[in-house]
mmCIF file of C-alpha atoms in Angstrom:
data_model
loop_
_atom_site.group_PDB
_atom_site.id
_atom_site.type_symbol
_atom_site.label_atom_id
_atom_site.label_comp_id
_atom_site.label_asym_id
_atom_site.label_seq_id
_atom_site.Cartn_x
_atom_site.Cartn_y
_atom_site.Cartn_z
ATOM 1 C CA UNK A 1 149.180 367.224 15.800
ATOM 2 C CA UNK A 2 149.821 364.294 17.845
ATOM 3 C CA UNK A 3 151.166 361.255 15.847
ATOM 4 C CA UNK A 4 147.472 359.288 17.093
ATOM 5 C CA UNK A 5 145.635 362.026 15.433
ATOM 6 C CA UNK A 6 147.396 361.913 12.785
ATOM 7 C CA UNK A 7 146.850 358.761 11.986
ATOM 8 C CA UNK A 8 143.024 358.402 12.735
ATOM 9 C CA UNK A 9 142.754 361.524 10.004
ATOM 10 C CA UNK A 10 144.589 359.504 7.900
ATOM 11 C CA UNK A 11 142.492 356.383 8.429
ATOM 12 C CA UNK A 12 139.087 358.628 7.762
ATOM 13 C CA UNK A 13 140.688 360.064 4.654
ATOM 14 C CA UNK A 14 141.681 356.413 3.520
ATOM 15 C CA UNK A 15 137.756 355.413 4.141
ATOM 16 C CA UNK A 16 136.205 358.152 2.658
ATOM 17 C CA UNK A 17 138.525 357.567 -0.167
ATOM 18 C CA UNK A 18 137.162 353.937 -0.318
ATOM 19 C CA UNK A 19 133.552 354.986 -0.230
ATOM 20 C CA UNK A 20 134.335 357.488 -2.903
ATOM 21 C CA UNK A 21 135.299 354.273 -5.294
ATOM 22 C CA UNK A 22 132.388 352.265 -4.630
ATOM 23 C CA UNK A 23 134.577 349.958 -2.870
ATOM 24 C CA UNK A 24 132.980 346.825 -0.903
ATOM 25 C CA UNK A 25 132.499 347.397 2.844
ATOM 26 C CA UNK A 26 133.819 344.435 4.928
ATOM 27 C CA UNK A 27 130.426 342.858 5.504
ATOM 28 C CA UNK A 28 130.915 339.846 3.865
ATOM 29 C CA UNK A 29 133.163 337.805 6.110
ATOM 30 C CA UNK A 30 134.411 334.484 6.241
ATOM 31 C CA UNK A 31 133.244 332.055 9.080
ATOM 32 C CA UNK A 32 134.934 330.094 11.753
ATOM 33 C CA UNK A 33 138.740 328.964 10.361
ATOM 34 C CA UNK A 34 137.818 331.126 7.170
ATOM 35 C CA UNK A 35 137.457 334.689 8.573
ATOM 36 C CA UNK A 36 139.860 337.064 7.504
ATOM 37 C CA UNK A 37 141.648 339.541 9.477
ATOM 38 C CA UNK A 38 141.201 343.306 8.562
ATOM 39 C CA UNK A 39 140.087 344.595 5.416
ATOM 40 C CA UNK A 40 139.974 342.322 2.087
ATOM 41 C CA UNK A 41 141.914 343.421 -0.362
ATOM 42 C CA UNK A 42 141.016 343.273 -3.432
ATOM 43 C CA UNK A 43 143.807 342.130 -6.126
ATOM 44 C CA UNK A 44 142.160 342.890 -9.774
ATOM 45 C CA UNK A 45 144.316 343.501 -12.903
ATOM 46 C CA UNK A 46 145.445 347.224 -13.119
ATOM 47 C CA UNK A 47 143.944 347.868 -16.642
ATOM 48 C CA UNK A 48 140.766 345.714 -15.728
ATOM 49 C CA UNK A 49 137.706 347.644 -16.763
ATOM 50 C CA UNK A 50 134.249 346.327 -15.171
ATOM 51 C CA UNK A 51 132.478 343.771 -16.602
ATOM 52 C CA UNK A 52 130.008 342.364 -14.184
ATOM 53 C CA UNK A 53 127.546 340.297 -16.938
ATOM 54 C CA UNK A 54 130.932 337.672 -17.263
ATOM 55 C CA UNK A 55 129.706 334.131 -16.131
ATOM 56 C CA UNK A 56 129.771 333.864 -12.526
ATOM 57 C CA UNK A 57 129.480 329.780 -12.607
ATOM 58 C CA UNK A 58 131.599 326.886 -14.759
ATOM 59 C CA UNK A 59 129.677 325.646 -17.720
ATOM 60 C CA UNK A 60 127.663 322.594 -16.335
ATOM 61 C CA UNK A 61 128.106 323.260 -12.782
ATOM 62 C CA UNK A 62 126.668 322.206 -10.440
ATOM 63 C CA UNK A 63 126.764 318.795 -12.004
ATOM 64 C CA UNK A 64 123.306 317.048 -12.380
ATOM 65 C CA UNK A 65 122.413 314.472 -9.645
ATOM 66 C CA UNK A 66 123.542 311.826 -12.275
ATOM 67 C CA UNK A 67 126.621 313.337 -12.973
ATOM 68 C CA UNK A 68 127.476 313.923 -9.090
ATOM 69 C CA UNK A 69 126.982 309.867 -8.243
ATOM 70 C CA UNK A 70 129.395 308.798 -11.069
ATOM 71 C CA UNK A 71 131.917 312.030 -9.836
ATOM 72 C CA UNK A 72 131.644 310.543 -6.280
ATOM 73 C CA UNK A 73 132.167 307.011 -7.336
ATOM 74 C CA UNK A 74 135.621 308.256 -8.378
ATOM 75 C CA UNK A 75 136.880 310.112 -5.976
ATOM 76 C CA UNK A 76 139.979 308.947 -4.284
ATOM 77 C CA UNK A 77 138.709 307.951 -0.367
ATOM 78 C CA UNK A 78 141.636 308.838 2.193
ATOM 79 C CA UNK A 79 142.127 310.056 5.244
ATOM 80 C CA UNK A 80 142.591 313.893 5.899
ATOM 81 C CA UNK A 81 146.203 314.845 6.530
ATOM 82 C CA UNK A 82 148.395 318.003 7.181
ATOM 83 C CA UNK A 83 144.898 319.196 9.567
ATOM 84 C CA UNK A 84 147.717 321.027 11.837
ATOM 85 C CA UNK A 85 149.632 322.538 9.347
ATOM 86 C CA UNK A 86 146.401 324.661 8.007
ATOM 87 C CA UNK A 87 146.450 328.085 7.957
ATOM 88 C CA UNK A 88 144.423 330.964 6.407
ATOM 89 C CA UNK A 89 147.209 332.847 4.354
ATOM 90 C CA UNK A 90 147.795 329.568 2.431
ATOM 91 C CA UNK A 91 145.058 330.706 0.244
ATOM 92 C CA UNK A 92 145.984 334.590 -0.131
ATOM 93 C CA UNK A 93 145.317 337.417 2.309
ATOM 94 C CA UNK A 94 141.856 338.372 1.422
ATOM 95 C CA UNK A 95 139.682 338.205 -2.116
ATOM 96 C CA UNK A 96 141.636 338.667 -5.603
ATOM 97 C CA UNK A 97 140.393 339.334 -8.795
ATOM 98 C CA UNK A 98 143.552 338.120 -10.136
ATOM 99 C CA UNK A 99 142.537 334.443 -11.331
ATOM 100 C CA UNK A 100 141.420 331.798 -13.834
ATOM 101 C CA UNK A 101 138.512 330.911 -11.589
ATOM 102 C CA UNK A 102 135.176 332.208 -12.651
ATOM 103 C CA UNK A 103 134.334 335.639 -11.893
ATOM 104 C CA UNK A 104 138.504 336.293 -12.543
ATOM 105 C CA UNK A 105 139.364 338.790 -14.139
ATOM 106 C CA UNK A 106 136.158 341.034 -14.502
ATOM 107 C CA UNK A 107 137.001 344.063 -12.505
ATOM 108 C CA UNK A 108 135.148 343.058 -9.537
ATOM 109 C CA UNK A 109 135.599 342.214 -6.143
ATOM 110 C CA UNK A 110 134.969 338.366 -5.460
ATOM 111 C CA UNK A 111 132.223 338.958 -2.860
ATOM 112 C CA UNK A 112 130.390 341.363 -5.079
ATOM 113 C CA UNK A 113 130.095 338.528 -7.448
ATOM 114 C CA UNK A 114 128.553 336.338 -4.944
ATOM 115 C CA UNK A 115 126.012 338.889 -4.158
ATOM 116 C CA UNK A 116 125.547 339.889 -7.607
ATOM 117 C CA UNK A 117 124.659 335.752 -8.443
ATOM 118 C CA UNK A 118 122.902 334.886 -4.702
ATOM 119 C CA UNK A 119 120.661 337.879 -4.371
ATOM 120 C CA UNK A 120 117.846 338.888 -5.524
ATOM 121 C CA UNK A 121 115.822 341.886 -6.210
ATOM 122 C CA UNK A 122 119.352 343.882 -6.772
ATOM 123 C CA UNK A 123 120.339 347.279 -6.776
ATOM 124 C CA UNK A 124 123.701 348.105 -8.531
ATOM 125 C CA UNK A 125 125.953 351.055 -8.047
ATOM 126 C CA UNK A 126 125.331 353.485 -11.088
ATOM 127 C CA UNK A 127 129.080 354.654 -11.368
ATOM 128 C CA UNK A 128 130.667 350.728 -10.606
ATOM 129 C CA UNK A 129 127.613 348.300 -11.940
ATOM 130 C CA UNK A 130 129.829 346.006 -9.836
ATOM 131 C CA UNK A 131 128.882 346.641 -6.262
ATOM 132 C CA UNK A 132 125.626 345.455 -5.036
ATOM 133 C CA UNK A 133 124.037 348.396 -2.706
ATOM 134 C CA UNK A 134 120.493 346.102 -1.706
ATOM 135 C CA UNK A 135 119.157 343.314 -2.395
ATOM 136 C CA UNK A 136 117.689 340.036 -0.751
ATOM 137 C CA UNK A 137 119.082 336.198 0.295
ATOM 138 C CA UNK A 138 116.675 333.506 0.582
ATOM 139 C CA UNK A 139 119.458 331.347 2.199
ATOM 140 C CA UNK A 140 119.686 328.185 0.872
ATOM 141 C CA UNK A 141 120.975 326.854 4.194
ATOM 142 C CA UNK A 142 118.135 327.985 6.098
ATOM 143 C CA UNK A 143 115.301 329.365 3.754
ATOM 144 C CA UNK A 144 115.487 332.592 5.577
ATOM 145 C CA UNK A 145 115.105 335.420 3.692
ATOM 146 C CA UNK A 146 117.750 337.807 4.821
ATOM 147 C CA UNK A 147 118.116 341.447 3.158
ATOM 148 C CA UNK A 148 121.125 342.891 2.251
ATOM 149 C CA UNK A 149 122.164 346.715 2.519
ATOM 150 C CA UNK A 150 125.354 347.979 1.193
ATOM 151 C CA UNK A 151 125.317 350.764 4.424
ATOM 152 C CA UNK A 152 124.369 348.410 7.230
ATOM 153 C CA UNK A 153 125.824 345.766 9.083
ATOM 154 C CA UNK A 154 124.506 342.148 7.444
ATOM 155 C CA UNK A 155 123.673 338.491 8.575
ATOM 156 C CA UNK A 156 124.981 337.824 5.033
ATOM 157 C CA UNK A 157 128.380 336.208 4.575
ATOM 158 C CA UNK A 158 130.224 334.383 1.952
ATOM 159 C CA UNK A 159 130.667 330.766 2.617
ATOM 160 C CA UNK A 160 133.375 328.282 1.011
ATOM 161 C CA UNK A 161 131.287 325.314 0.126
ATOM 162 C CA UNK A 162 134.254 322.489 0.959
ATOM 163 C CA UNK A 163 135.715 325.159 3.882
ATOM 164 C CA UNK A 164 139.327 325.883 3.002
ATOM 165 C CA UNK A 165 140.509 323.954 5.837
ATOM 166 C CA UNK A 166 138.727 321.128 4.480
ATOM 167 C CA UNK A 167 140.270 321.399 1.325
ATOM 168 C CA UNK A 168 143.467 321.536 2.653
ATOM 169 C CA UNK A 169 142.692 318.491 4.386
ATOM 170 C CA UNK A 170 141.583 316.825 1.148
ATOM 171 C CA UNK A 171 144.774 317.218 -0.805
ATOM 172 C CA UNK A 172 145.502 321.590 -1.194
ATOM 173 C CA UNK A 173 148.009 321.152 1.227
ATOM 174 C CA UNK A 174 150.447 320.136 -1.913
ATOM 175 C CA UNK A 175 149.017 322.037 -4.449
ATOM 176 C CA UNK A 176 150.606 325.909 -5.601
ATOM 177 C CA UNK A 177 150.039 328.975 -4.161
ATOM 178 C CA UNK A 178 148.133 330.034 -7.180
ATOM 179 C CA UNK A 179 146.273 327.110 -7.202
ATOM 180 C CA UNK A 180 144.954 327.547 -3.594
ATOM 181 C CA UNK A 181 144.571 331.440 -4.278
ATOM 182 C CA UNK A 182 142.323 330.181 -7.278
ATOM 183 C CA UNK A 183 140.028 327.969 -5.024
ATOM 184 C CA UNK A 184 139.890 330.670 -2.499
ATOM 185 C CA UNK A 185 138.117 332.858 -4.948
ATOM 186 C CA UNK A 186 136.414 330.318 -7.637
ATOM 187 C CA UNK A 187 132.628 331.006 -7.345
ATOM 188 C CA UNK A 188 131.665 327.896 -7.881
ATOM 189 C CA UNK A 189 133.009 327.070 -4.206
ATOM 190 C CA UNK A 190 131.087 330.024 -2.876
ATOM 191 C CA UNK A 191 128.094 330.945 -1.409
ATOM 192 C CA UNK A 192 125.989 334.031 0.227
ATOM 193 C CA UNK A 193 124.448 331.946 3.385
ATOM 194 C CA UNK A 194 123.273 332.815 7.033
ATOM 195 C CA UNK A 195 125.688 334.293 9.012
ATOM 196 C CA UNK A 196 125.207 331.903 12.182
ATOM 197 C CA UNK A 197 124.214 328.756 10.378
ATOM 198 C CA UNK A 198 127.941 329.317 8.690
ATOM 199 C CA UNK A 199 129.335 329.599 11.640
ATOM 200 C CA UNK A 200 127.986 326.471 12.727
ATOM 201 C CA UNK A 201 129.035 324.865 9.657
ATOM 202 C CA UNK A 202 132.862 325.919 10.031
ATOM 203 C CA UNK A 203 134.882 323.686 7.733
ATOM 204 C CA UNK A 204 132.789 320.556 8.941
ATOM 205 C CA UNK A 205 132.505 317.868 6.437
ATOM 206 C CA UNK A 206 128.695 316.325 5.274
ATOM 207 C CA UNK A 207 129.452 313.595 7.903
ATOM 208 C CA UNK A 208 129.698 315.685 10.629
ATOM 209 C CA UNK A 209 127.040 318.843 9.258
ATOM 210 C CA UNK A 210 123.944 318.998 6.288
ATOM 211 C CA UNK A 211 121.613 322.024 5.956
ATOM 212 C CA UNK A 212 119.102 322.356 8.377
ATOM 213 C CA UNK A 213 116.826 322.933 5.221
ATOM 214 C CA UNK A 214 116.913 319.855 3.654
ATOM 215 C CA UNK A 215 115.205 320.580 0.895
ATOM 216 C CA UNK A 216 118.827 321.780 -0.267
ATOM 217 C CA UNK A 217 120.264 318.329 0.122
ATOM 218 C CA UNK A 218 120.279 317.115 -3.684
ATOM 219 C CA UNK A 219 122.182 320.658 -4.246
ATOM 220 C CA UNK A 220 124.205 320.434 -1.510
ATOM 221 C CA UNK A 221 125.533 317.134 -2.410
ATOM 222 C CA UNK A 222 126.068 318.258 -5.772
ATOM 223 C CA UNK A 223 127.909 321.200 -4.892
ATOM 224 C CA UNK A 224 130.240 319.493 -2.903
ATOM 225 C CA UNK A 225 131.036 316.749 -5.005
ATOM 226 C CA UNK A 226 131.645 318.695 -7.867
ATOM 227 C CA UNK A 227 133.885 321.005 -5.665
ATOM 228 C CA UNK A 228 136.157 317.529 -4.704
ATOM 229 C CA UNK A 229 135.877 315.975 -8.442
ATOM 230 C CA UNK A 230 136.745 319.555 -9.836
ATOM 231 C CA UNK A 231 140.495 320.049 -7.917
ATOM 232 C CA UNK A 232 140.763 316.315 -7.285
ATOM 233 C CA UNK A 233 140.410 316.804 -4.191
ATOM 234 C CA UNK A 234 140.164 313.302 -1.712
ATOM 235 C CA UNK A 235 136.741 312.411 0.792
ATOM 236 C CA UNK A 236 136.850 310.024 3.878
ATOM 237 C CA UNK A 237 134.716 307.032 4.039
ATOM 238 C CA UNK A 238 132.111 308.278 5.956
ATOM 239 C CA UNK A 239 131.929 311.789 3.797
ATOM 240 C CA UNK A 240 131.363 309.668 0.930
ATOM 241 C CA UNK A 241 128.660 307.988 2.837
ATOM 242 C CA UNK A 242 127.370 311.112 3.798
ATOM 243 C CA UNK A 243 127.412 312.592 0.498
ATOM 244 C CA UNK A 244 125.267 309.224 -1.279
ATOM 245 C CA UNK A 245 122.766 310.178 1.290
ATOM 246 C CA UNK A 246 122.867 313.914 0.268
ATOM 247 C CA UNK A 247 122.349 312.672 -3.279
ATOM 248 C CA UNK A 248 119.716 310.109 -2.348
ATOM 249 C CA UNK A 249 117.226 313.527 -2.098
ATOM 250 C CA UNK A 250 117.881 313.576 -5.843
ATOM 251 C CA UNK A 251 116.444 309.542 -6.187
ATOM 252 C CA UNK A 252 113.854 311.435 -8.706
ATOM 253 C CA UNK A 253 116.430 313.821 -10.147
ATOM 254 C CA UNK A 254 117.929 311.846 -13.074
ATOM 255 C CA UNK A 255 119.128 314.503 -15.556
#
């Protein structure tokens, strides 16, 4: 056997050995300056046993419309720095389980836990409750409703709210390795959203993109601003200009 062959059997063995475990296919990628190369790997605790009904969200977030204006009002406003010093591995070769974040710890793979909280109309994998083998997206970005199949190719893919690059931007370029590794995987920075509209939205700050829906505004603005007042993170003048408009949709959401 030729040392080629012998390494594609190996490869098929190593994939039917994943499929075997109920392990995630890659179909859940990162967009633009977020995509990871090959296959995520998936870093939970050895003895971890499954337990997918864990919270999948912080207590109180996202913060009220209320509690997002007085957030933004104190934010630190600064200029980006470090932009050419970014790069993907900062925040950990692909998902980990391994984490204080929410969703840490449980035994599942980060982007199952996305699915498991953005989806609807689920199907769950009898043997690993974990992995998500159907269900449905009504894309908050877009209002699409975009179905999800554990055997096909999706338009589904998991986007960081603040982009990694913009968080680096913001201030992560000083924090820990652990603490970026955290943010990479804390769901209350993710989201399942429309493969192309992600794209589009790259690590662009609310000054420069906003959902084409916006009906999501209020939520949007939310999101992100709790994302920046959660790691302390910094926004320029004009995304905090950007972001009282976002939160302007909420002018009759006062709780």
């Amino acid at each position: 056997m030729s040392t080629a062959a012998g390494a594609g059997t190996g490869a098929t063995l190593l994939v039917l050995a994943a499929l075997a475990a109920g392990c995630t296919p890659p179909q859940l990628e990162r967009a633009g300056s977020r995509h990871m190369t090959g296959t995520p790997t998936v870093k939970a605790t050895p003895t971890a046993k499954p337990t997918p009904a864990a919270p999948l969200a912080s207590p109180g977030f996202p913060p009220t419309a209320a509690q997002a204006r007085d957030q933004l009002t104190r934010l630190t406003v600064a200029w980006g720095k470090n932009w050419q010093t970014y790069k993907r591995s900062a925040f950990g070769v692909g998902w980990s389980d391994d984490t204080d974040a929410p969703g840490g710890r449980n035994g599942c793979d980060t982007r199952d836990d996305v699915l498991r909280r953005d989806l609807k109309d689920l199907r769950e994998g009898d043997r690993n409750p974990c992995v998500v083998l159907s269900g449905v997206l009504h894309d908050p970005y877009t209002g699409k409703e975009l179905p999800y199949s554990y055997r096909r190719a999706s338009q589904i893919q998991t986007d960081h709210v603040v982009a990694l690059g913009a968080a680096w931007r913001a201030g992560a370029w000083a924090w820990t390795a652990k603490r970026r590794l955290t943010y990479a995987n804390d769901l209350d920075v993710l989201l399942a959203a429309d493969k192309d509209t992600n794209y589009t939205k790259s690590s662009r700050t609310p000054d420069k993109w906003k959902p084409p829906r916006k009906e999501y505004w209020c939520e949007y603005g939310r999101r992100w601003t709790g994302i920046k007042a959660k790691y302390g993170l910094t926004v320029t003048a004009p995304e905090k200009l950007a972001l009282q408009d976002l939160l302007a949709a909420c002018a009759d959401v006062r709780g």
